[in-house]
Structure formats: structure tokens, C-alpha cells
Amino acid sequence: MTILGIDPGYGTIGYGVVRFENFKFTPVQYGAATTKAGMPMHLRLCEIYEDIGTLVDTFHPDEVAIEELFFSKNITTGIQVAQARGVILLALAQKGLHPVSYTPNQVKMAVVGYGNAEKKQMMEMTKSILHLTKLPRPDDAADALALAICHGHSRNAIRYEGI
């Protein structure tokens, strides 16, 4: 199975593509799509939409995992990320995909085994699970890879439990 993990944003959208077979993860590609600061938001959203479509057309994922939003103190940034996430969900739906959302704590639990893990722990475990020689960069790509790993573990658990 090919899993696309997406860390939503409006300036940087992390993505990670992994193959998951026989309880083993293999990295395919990871990176980030970016939009330019200062660009009008509607144009940034158009660019995000096109980038997601290109990722799907390039890697043909079987399943998609995306991070659930949580709002911090900066509500303006939260709203902009929510707009970008909505566009990402639209692009995925129009490609016939049904993304699964995971909270940051769910991802940490699935990857590190501890829901309050630090960012560095997450990156190190992602590197280890994928047998990478260096930490995945940018951080948004590492987060997207962790989402894909979380989804693989979660899908496996669902199949095991017969749900």
C-alpha cells in the first residue's frame, strides 16, 4: 500500500510518501510544497490545490493521512491553515481519496509510543522506522512522514482487530 502523509499549512505543506507492506515501511519521497509570503491568500490556495493534485497524480497513493488541526494562540494563523487544509481535503476528494485525520498526540503515540513526545524524539523515530541516514527535512516533511507511519500502524491495527 502507498500512503501519502500531509502536514497542512499555507506557507509550507509537508508531504511524505511511504510504501507499507508486511509491517515494513519504505520511504518513497518526501518534501514540502511552498507558497510565497505576501502572495494573496486566494492565489496561495490555488497553488496548494494544484500541488496536491500533482502529488496524487505522481504517486497514486492508496490512502492518505492528514493532520487534524489544533488552534494555538494565533487565531489568524489557525484560520489560514484551516483554509489551506480545506483546499487540501477538496483536492483529495476530487481525486477520489478519503483522507484519514490524526491528531498530533495520535501521531506521537503511533510513532514514539508516547503521546507527549518531543519533536526531536518524533524525528529520530521517523528516521529509524524508515531507515533514513539523516533526519528528514524540512520539519513539515518529517511530520508528514510520521503521519504516514501513524496511518500504516493504525490501518494494521484495524485489520488485526477485524474492524
Backbone as JSON Lines, residues from 0, in Angstrom:
{"i":0,"aa":"M","n":[0.84,-1.17,0.0],"ca":[0.0,0.0,0.0],"c":[0.89,1.23,0.0]}
{"i":1,"aa":"T","n":[0.51,2.22,-0.77],"ca":[1.21,3.51,-0.79],"c":[0.39,4.5,0.02]}
{"i":2,"aa":"I","n":[1.07,5.13,1.01],"ca":[0.41,6.08,1.89],"c":[1.04,7.45,1.68]}
{"i":3,"aa":"L","n":[0.18,8.45,1.51],"ca":[0.6,9.84,1.43],"c":[0.25,10.52,2.74]}
{"i":4,"aa":"G","n":[1.26,11.04,3.44],"ca":[1.03,11.81,4.64],"c":[1.13,13.28,4.3]}
{"i":5,"aa":"I","n":[0.22,14.08,4.85],"ca":[0.22,15.52,4.57],"c":[0.15,16.3,5.87]}
{"i":6,"aa":"D","n":[1.11,17.22,6.03],"ca":[1.12,18.16,7.14],"c":[0.64,19.49,6.57]}
{"i":7,"aa":"P","n":[-0.63,19.86,6.82],"ca":[-1.18,21.05,6.17],"c":[-0.59,22.36,6.67]}
{"i":8,"aa":"G","n":[-0.57,23.32,5.8],"ca":[-0.12,24.67,6.09],"c":[-0.47,25.53,4.9]}
{"i":9,"aa":"Y","n":[-0.2,26.8,4.98],"ca":[-0.45,27.66,3.82],"c":[0.85,28.21,3.25]}
{"i":10,"aa":"G","n":[1.91,28.24,4.03],"ca":[3.22,28.65,3.52],"c":[4.05,27.43,3.15]}
{"i":11,"aa":"T","n":[3.95,26.4,3.97],"ca":[4.67,25.15,3.74],"c":[3.73,23.99,4.01]}
{"i":12,"aa":"I","n":[3.61,23.12,3.03],"ca":[2.78,21.93,3.15],"c":[3.72,20.73,3.06]}
{"i":13,"aa":"G","n":[3.9,20.04,4.18],"ca":[4.78,18.88,4.17],"c":[4.08,17.68,3.57]}
{"i":14,"aa":"Y","n":[4.86,16.88,2.85],"ca":[4.31,15.63,2.33],"c":[5.34,14.51,2.5]}
{"i":15,"aa":"G","n":[4.83,13.32,2.67],"ca":[5.68,12.14,2.78],"c":[4.96,10.96,2.17]}
{"i":16,"aa":"V","n":[5.62,10.27,1.29],"ca":[5.04,9.1,0.62],"c":[5.85,7.89,1.06]}
{"i":17,"aa":"V","n":[5.13,6.88,1.58],"ca":[5.78,5.65,2.0],"c":[5.04,4.45,1.44]}
{"i":18,"aa":"R","n":[5.76,3.38,1.26],"ca":[5.15,2.07,0.94],"c":[5.08,1.31,2.25]}
{"i":19,"aa":"F","n":[3.98,0.63,2.48],"ca":[3.8,-0.15,3.69],"c":[3.35,-1.55,3.3]}
{"i":20,"aa":"E","n":[4.26,-2.49,3.49],"ca":[3.98,-3.88,3.14],"c":[4.61,-4.79,4.17]}
{"i":21,"aa":"N","n":[3.86,-5.79,4.59],"ca":[4.36,-6.78,5.56],"c":[4.97,-6.13,6.8]}
{"i":22,"aa":"F","n":[4.25,-5.16,7.34],"ca":[4.66,-4.46,8.56],"c":[5.95,-3.66,8.39]}
{"i":23,"aa":"K","n":[6.34,-3.37,7.16],"ca":[7.58,-2.64,6.91],"c":[7.28,-1.38,6.1]}
{"i":24,"aa":"F","n":[7.9,-0.28,6.52],"ca":[7.76,0.99,5.82],"c":[8.99,1.24,4.95]}
{"i":25,"aa":"T","n":[8.74,1.71,3.75],"ca":[9.82,2.09,2.84],"c":[9.54,3.5,2.34]}
{"i":26,"aa":"P","n":[10.48,4.43,2.55],"ca":[10.23,5.79,2.06],"c":[10.28,5.83,0.53]}
{"i":27,"aa":"V","n":[9.4,6.6,-0.05],"ca":[9.36,6.78,-1.5],"c":[9.87,8.18,-1.83]}
{"i":28,"aa":"Q","n":[9.27,9.18,-1.19],"ca":[9.61,10.58,-1.46],"c":[9.06,11.43,-0.32]}
{"i":29,"aa":"Y","n":[9.75,12.49,0.0],"ca":[9.22,13.45,0.97],"c":[9.78,14.82,0.66]}
{"i":30,"aa":"G","n":[9.07,15.82,1.15],"ca":[9.48,17.19,0.9],"c":[8.39,18.14,1.31]}
{"i":31,"aa":"A","n":[8.38,19.3,0.69],"ca":[7.37,20.31,1.02],"c":[7.03,21.12,-0.21]}
{"i":32,"aa":"A","n":[5.76,21.41,-0.31],"ca":[5.28,22.37,-1.31],"c":[5.19,23.7,-0.58]}
{"i":33,"aa":"T","n":[5.56,24.77,-1.26],"ca":[5.55,26.07,-0.6],"c":[4.81,27.1,-1.44]}
{"i":34,"aa":"T","n":[4.3,28.1,-0.73],"ca":[3.72,29.26,-1.4],"c":[4.47,30.49,-0.89]}
{"i":35,"aa":"K","n":[4.48,31.52,-1.69],"ca":[5.26,32.71,-1.35],"c":[4.52,33.62,-0.37]}
{"i":36,"aa":"A","n":[5.27,34.04,0.65],"ca":[4.73,35.01,1.6],"c":[4.38,36.29,0.85]}
{"i":37,"aa":"G","n":[3.32,36.92,1.25],"ca":[2.91,38.16,0.6],"c":[1.98,37.95,-0.57]}
{"i":38,"aa":"M","n":[1.92,36.73,-1.06],"ca":[1.02,36.41,-2.17],"c":[-0.42,36.43,-1.63]}
{"i":39,"aa":"P","n":[-1.38,36.93,-2.38],"ca":[-2.76,36.92,-1.91],"c":[-3.21,35.49,-1.54]}
{"i":40,"aa":"M","n":[-3.99,35.41,-0.47],"ca":[-4.37,34.1,0.05],"c":[-5.1,33.25,-0.99]}
{"i":41,"aa":"H","n":[-5.98,33.83,-1.77],"ca":[-6.72,33.03,-2.75],"c":[-5.78,32.4,-3.78]}
{"i":42,"aa":"L","n":[-4.7,33.09,-4.11],"ca":[-3.73,32.52,-5.06],"c":[-2.89,31.44,-4.4]}
{"i":43,"aa":"R","n":[-2.59,31.64,-3.12],"ca":[-1.86,30.6,-2.38],"c":[-2.7,29.32,-2.33]}
{"i":44,"aa":"L","n":[-3.99,29.47,-2.08],"ca":[-4.88,28.31,-2.02],"c":[-4.97,27.6,-3.36]}
{"i":45,"aa":"C","n":[-5.0,28.36,-4.45],"ca":[-4.99,27.75,-5.79],"c":[-3.72,26.94,-6.01]}
{"i":46,"aa":"E","n":[-2.59,27.5,-5.58],"ca":[-1.32,26.8,-5.73],"c":[-1.29,25.51,-4.9]}
{"i":47,"aa":"I","n":[-1.81,25.57,-3.69],"ca":[-1.88,24.38,-2.84],"c":[-2.74,23.32,-3.49]}
{"i":48,"aa":"Y","n":[-3.88,23.71,-4.02],"ca":[-4.78,22.78,-4.69],"c":[-4.06,22.06,-5.84]}
{"i":49,"aa":"E","n":[-3.36,22.82,-6.65],"ca":[-2.64,22.24,-7.79],"c":[-1.51,21.33,-7.32]}
{"i":50,"aa":"D","n":[-0.79,21.74,-6.27],"ca":[0.32,20.91,-5.77],"c":[-0.17,19.57,-5.24]}
{"i":51,"aa":"I","n":[-1.3,19.58,-4.53],"ca":[-1.85,18.32,-4.01],"c":[-2.27,17.42,-5.16]}
{"i":52,"aa":"G","n":[-2.91,17.99,-6.16],"ca":[-3.29,17.21,-7.34],"c":[-2.08,16.59,-8.02]}
{"i":53,"aa":"T","n":[-1.0,17.35,-8.12],"ca":[0.24,16.83,-8.73],"c":[0.82,15.69,-7.9]}
{"i":54,"aa":"L","n":[0.81,15.83,-6.57],"ca":[1.31,14.75,-5.71],"c":[0.52,13.47,-5.91]}
{"i":55,"aa":"V","n":[-0.79,13.59,-5.94],"ca":[-1.65,12.42,-6.13],"c":[-1.41,11.8,-7.5]}
{"i":56,"aa":"D","n":[-1.33,12.62,-8.53],"ca":[-1.11,12.11,-9.89],"c":[0.27,11.47,-10.03]}
{"i":57,"aa":"T","n":[1.25,11.94,-9.28],"ca":[2.61,11.42,-9.37],"c":[2.77,10.11,-8.62]}
{"i":58,"aa":"F","n":[2.22,10.04,-7.4],"ca":[2.5,8.89,-6.53],"c":[1.34,7.9,-6.41]}
{"i":59,"aa":"H","n":[0.16,8.25,-6.88],"ca":[-1.0,7.36,-6.86],"c":[-1.18,6.67,-5.5]}
{"i":60,"aa":"P","n":[-1.34,7.45,-4.42],"ca":[-1.48,6.82,-3.11],"c":[-2.77,6.02,-3.0]}
{"i":61,"aa":"D","n":[-2.68,4.93,-2.24],"ca":[-3.87,4.14,-1.95],"c":[-4.67,4.8,-0.83]}
{"i":62,"aa":"E","n":[-3.93,5.4,0.11],"ca":[-4.57,6.03,1.26],"c":[-3.8,7.29,1.64]}
{"i":63,"aa":"V","n":[-4.51,8.2,2.33],"ca":[-3.93,9.48,2.72],"c":[-4.2,9.73,4.2]}
{"i":64,"aa":"A","n":[-3.17,10.22,4.89],"ca":[-3.29,10.65,6.28],"c":[-2.97,12.14,6.34]}
{"i":65,"aa":"I","n":[-3.78,12.87,7.08],"ca":[-3.59,14.32,7.2],"c":[-3.72,14.7,8.67]}
{"i":66,"aa":"E","n":[-2.96,15.7,9.07],"ca":[-3.02,16.12,10.46],"c":[-4.29,16.91,10.74]}
{"i":67,"aa":"E","n":[-4.91,16.58,11.85],"ca":[-6.06,17.32,12.36],"c":[-5.53,18.63,12.92]}
{"i":68,"aa":"L","n":[-6.29,19.69,12.74],"ca":[-5.83,21.0,13.22],"c":[-6.08,21.17,14.7]}
{"i":69,"aa":"F","n":[-5.18,21.89,15.32],"ca":[-5.39,22.34,16.69],"c":[-5.02,23.81,16.69]}
{"i":70,"aa":"F","n":[-5.79,24.61,17.38],"ca":[-5.55,26.05,17.37],"c":[-4.67,26.45,18.54]}
{"i":71,"aa":"S","n":[-3.67,27.23,18.22],"ca":[-2.81,27.78,19.25],"c":[-3.29,29.19,19.57]}
{"i":72,"aa":"K","n":[-2.43,30.01,20.08],"ca":[-2.81,31.37,20.47],"c":[-3.06,32.28,19.27]}
{"i":73,"aa":"N","n":[-2.43,32.02,18.14],"ca":[-2.57,32.89,16.98],"c":[-3.74,32.41,16.12]}
{"i":74,"aa":"I","n":[-4.91,32.96,16.36],"ca":[-6.12,32.52,15.67],"c":[-6.08,32.84,14.18]}
{"i":75,"aa":"T","n":[-5.41,33.94,13.8],"ca":[-5.32,34.3,12.38],"c":[-4.57,33.23,11.61]}
{"i":76,"aa":"T","n":[-3.44,32.78,12.14],"ca":[-2.69,31.7,11.5],"c":[-3.52,30.43,11.46]}
{"i":77,"aa":"G","n":[-4.23,30.14,12.54],"ca":[-5.08,28.95,12.58],"c":[-6.14,28.96,11.51]}
{"i":78,"aa":"I","n":[-6.74,30.11,11.29],"ca":[-7.77,30.22,10.26],"c":[-7.16,30.02,8.88]}
{"i":79,"aa":"Q","n":[-6.0,30.58,8.63],"ca":[-5.34,30.41,7.33],"c":[-4.95,28.95,7.09]}
{"i":80,"aa":"V","n":[-4.45,28.29,8.12],"ca":[-4.11,26.87,7.98],"c":[-5.39,26.06,7.74]}
{"i":81,"aa":"A","n":[-6.48,26.42,8.42],"ca":[-7.75,25.73,8.21],"c":[-8.24,25.89,6.77]}
{"i":82,"aa":"Q","n":[-8.06,27.09,6.21],"ca":[-8.44,27.31,4.81],"c":[-7.61,26.41,3.9]}
{"i":83,"aa":"A","n":[-6.33,26.35,4.14],"ca":[-5.44,25.52,3.32],"c":[-5.82,24.05,3.47]}
{"i":84,"aa":"R","n":[-6.12,23.62,4.7],"ca":[-6.5,22.23,4.93],"c":[-7.78,21.89,4.18]}
{"i":85,"aa":"G","n":[-8.72,22.83,4.15],"ca":[-9.96,22.62,3.41],"c":[-9.71,22.43,1.92]}
{"i":86,"aa":"V","n":[-8.81,23.22,1.38],"ca":[-8.46,23.09,-0.04],"c":[-7.77,21.75,-0.29]}
{"i":87,"aa":"I","n":[-6.92,21.33,0.63],"ca":[-6.25,20.03,0.5],"c":[-7.28,18.91,0.51]}
{"i":88,"aa":"L","n":[-8.24,18.97,1.44],"ca":[-9.28,17.95,1.51],"c":[-10.12,17.93,0.22]}
{"i":89,"aa":"L","n":[-10.41,19.11,-0.32],"ca":[-11.16,19.2,-1.58],"c":[-10.37,18.54,-2.71]}
{"i":90,"aa":"A","n":[-9.09,18.87,-2.82],"ca":[-8.26,18.3,-3.89],"c":[-8.22,16.77,-3.78]}
{"i":91,"aa":"L","n":[-8.09,16.27,-2.56],"ca":[-8.05,14.81,-2.35],"c":[-9.39,14.17,-2.71]}
{"i":92,"aa":"A","n":[-10.48,14.8,-2.29],"ca":[-11.82,14.26,-2.58],"c":[-12.06,14.21,-4.08]}
{"i":93,"aa":"Q","n":[-11.62,15.24,-4.79],"ca":[-11.82,15.28,-6.23],"c":[-10.97,14.24,-6.95]}
{"i":94,"aa":"K","n":[-9.95,13.72,-6.27],"ca":[-9.14,12.64,-6.84],"c":[-9.64,11.28,-6.38]}
{"i":95,"aa":"G","n":[-10.76,11.28,-5.65],"ca":[-11.37,10.02,-5.22],"c":[-10.75,9.43,-3.96]}
{"i":96,"aa":"L","n":[-10.0,10.23,-3.22],"ca":[-9.36,9.74,-2.0],"c":[-10.15,10.17,-0.76]}
{"i":97,"aa":"H","n":[-10.06,9.36,0.27],"ca":[-10.77,9.6,1.53],"c":[-9.73,9.71,2.65]}
{"i":98,"aa":"P","n":[-9.21,10.9,2.88],"ca":[-8.15,11.06,3.88],"c":[-8.63,10.76,5.3]}
{"i":99,"aa":"V","n":[-7.71,10.26,6.09],"ca":[-7.98,9.98,7.5],"c":[-7.21,11.02,8.3]}
{"i":100,"aa":"S","n":[-7.88,11.63,9.27],"ca":[-7.26,12.67,10.09],"c":[-6.74,12.09,11.4]}
{"i":101,"aa":"Y","n":[-5.59,12.58,11.81],"ca":[-4.98,12.17,13.07],"c":[-4.55,13.41,13.84]}
{"i":102,"aa":"T","n":[-4.75,13.37,15.15],"ca":[-4.29,14.47,16.0],"c":[-2.79,14.33,16.21]}
{"i":103,"aa":"P","n":[-2.11,15.41,16.58],"ca":[-0.68,15.31,16.87],"c":[-0.38,14.25,17.94]}
{"i":104,"aa":"N","n":[-1.23,14.14,18.96],"ca":[-0.98,13.15,20.01],"c":[-1.14,11.72,19.49]}
{"i":105,"aa":"Q","n":[-2.08,11.49,18.59],"ca":[-2.23,10.16,17.99],"c":[-0.98,9.79,17.19]}
{"i":106,"aa":"V","n":[-0.44,10.76,16.46],"ca":[0.76,10.51,15.66],"c":[1.93,10.19,16.58]}
{"i":107,"aa":"K","n":[2.1,10.98,17.62],"ca":[3.19,10.74,18.57],"c":[3.07,9.37,19.21]}
{"i":108,"aa":"M","n":[1.86,8.98,19.58],"ca":[1.65,7.67,20.2],"c":[2.0,6.55,19.23]}
{"i":109,"aa":"A","n":[1.6,6.7,17.98],"ca":[1.84,5.65,16.98],"c":[3.31,5.53,16.6]}
{"i":110,"aa":"V","n":[4.01,6.65,16.59],"ca":[5.41,6.64,16.12],"c":[6.39,6.43,17.27]}
{"i":111,"aa":"V","n":[6.16,7.11,18.39],"ca":[7.1,7.06,19.52],"c":[6.59,6.17,20.64]}
{"i":112,"aa":"G","n":[5.27,6.03,20.75],"ca":[4.7,5.25,21.84],"c":[4.37,6.11,23.04]}
{"i":113,"aa":"Y","n":[4.45,7.44,22.88],"ca":[4.19,8.37,23.96],"c":[3.53,9.61,23.37]}
{"i":114,"aa":"G","n":[2.31,9.91,23.8],"ca":[1.52,10.99,23.22],"c":[2.05,12.39,23.44]}
{"i":115,"aa":"N","n":[2.98,12.55,24.38],"ca":[3.56,13.87,24.63],"c":[5.03,13.93,24.23]}
{"i":116,"aa":"A","n":[5.41,13.12,23.27],"ca":[6.8,13.07,22.81],"c":[7.24,14.43,22.28]}
{"i":117,"aa":"E","n":[8.52,14.69,22.41],"ca":[9.11,15.93,21.89],"c":[9.34,15.8,20.39]}
{"i":118,"aa":"K","n":[9.45,16.93,19.73],"ca":[9.67,16.98,18.28],"c":[10.91,16.17,17.88]}
{"i":119,"aa":"K","n":[11.98,16.32,18.61],"ca":[13.24,15.62,18.31],"c":[13.05,14.09,18.38]}
{"i":120,"aa":"Q","n":[12.3,13.63,19.39],"ca":[12.02,12.19,19.51],"c":[11.25,11.7,18.28]}
{"i":121,"aa":"M","n":[10.27,12.49,17.85],"ca":[9.47,12.13,16.68],"c":[10.34,11.99,15.44]}
{"i":122,"aa":"M","n":[11.21,12.97,15.27],"ca":[12.07,12.96,14.08],"c":[13.04,11.78,14.1]}
{"i":123,"aa":"E","n":[13.59,11.5,15.26],"ca":[14.53,10.38,15.38],"c":[13.84,9.04,15.12]}
{"i":124,"aa":"M","n":[12.64,8.87,15.66],"ca":[11.91,7.62,15.44],"c":[11.48,7.48,13.99]}
{"i":125,"aa":"T","n":[11.07,8.58,13.37],"ca":[10.7,8.54,11.96],"c":[11.91,8.12,11.13]}
{"i":126,"aa":"K","n":[13.05,8.72,11.43],"ca":[14.29,8.36,10.73],"c":[14.6,6.87,10.92]}
{"i":127,"aa":"S","n":[14.45,6.38,12.14],"ca":[14.76,4.98,12.44],"c":[13.79,4.02,11.74]}
{"i":128,"aa":"I","n":[12.5,4.3,11.83],"ca":[11.49,3.42,11.23],"c":[11.67,3.33,9.72]}
{"i":129,"aa":"L","n":[12.05,4.45,9.1],"ca":[12.21,4.47,7.64],"c":[13.62,4.15,7.17]}
{"i":130,"aa":"H","n":[14.52,3.87,8.13],"ca":[15.91,3.53,7.83],"c":[16.58,4.62,6.99]}
{"i":131,"aa":"L","n":[16.34,5.88,7.39],"ca":[16.96,7.01,6.71],"c":[18.33,7.27,7.31]}
{"i":132,"aa":"T","n":[19.24,7.82,6.53],"ca":[20.58,8.11,7.02],"c":[20.66,9.44,7.73]}
{"i":133,"aa":"K","n":[19.68,10.32,7.49],"ca":[19.66,11.62,8.16],"c":[18.22,11.98,8.49]}
{"i":134,"aa":"L","n":[18.07,12.95,9.38],"ca":[16.73,13.39,9.75],"c":[16.03,13.99,8.54]}
{"i":135,"aa":"P","n":[14.76,13.66,8.35],"ca":[14.04,14.24,7.21],"c":[13.85,15.74,7.42]}
{"i":136,"aa":"R","n":[14.08,16.5,6.39],"ca":[13.91,17.95,6.41],"c":[13.09,18.36,5.22]}
{"i":137,"aa":"P","n":[12.33,19.41,5.26],"ca":[12.09,20.25,6.43],"c":[11.25,19.53,7.47]}
{"i":138,"aa":"D","n":[11.05,20.17,8.62],"ca":[10.26,19.57,9.7],"c":[8.87,19.17,9.23]}
{"i":139,"aa":"D","n":[8.3,19.95,8.32],"ca":[6.96,19.65,7.81],"c":[6.95,18.31,7.07]}
{"i":140,"aa":"A","n":[8.02,18.0,6.36],"ca":[8.13,16.71,5.67],"c":[8.26,15.58,6.69]}
{"i":141,"aa":"A","n":[9.03,15.81,7.75],"ca":[9.18,14.8,8.8],"c":[7.82,14.53,9.45]}
{"i":142,"aa":"D","n":[7.05,15.59,9.67],"ca":[5.71,15.43,10.25],"c":[4.81,14.63,9.31]}
{"i":143,"aa":"A","n":[4.9,14.89,8.02],"ca":[4.09,14.17,7.04],"c":[4.47,12.69,6.99]}
{"i":144,"aa":"L","n":[5.76,12.4,7.07],"ca":[6.2,11.0,7.11],"c":[5.67,10.32,8.36]}
{"i":145,"aa":"A","n":[5.71,11.03,9.49],"ca":[5.19,10.47,10.74],"c":[3.69,10.19,10.62]}
{"i":146,"aa":"L","n":[2.97,11.06,9.93],"ca":[1.54,10.83,9.7],"c":[1.32,9.55,8.88]}
{"i":147,"aa":"A","n":[2.13,9.36,7.87],"ca":[2.01,8.15,7.04],"c":[2.31,6.91,7.87]}
{"i":148,"aa":"I","n":[3.32,6.97,8.72],"ca":[3.65,5.85,9.61],"c":[2.49,5.58,10.56]}
{"i":149,"aa":"C","n":[1.96,6.63,11.16],"ca":[0.81,6.5,12.05],"c":[-0.34,5.8,11.35]}
{"i":150,"aa":"H","n":[-0.61,6.2,10.12],"ca":[-1.71,5.6,9.38],"c":[-1.44,4.12,9.1]}
{"i":151,"aa":"G","n":[-0.23,3.8,8.73],"ca":[0.1,2.39,8.5],"c":[-0.12,1.55,9.74]}
{"i":152,"aa":"H","n":[0.35,2.04,10.87],"ca":[0.15,1.32,12.14],"c":[-1.34,1.22,12.47]}
{"i":153,"aa":"S","n":[-2.06,2.3,12.28],"ca":[-3.48,2.32,12.6],"c":[-4.27,1.39,11.69]}
{"i":154,"aa":"R","n":[-3.98,1.42,10.4],"ca":[-4.66,0.53,9.46],"c":[-4.37,-0.92,9.79]}
{"i":155,"aa":"N","n":[-3.16,-1.2,10.19],"ca":[-2.79,-2.55,10.57],"c":[-3.58,-3.0,11.78]}
{"i":156,"aa":"A","n":[-3.71,-2.12,12.77],"ca":[-4.46,-2.46,13.98],"c":[-5.93,-2.7,13.65]}
{"i":157,"aa":"I","n":[-6.48,-1.89,12.77],"ca":[-7.88,-2.06,12.38],"c":[-8.07,-3.41,11.71]}
{"i":158,"aa":"R","n":[-7.17,-3.78,10.8],"ca":[-7.27,-5.07,10.12],"c":[-7.11,-6.21,11.11]}
{"i":159,"aa":"Y","n":[-6.18,-6.06,12.06],"ca":[-5.92,-7.11,13.06],"c":[-7.15,-7.34,13.93]}
{"i":160,"aa":"E","n":[-7.81,-6.25,14.31],"ca":[-8.97,-6.34,15.17],"c":[-10.23,-6.74,14.4]}
{"i":161,"aa":"G","n":[-10.13,-6.78,13.08],"ca":[-11.25,-7.18,12.25],"c":[-12.34,-6.13,12.15]}
{"i":162,"aa":"I","n":[-11.97,-4.89,12.37],"ca":[-12.96,-3.79,12.29],"c":[-13.17,-3.41,10.85]}
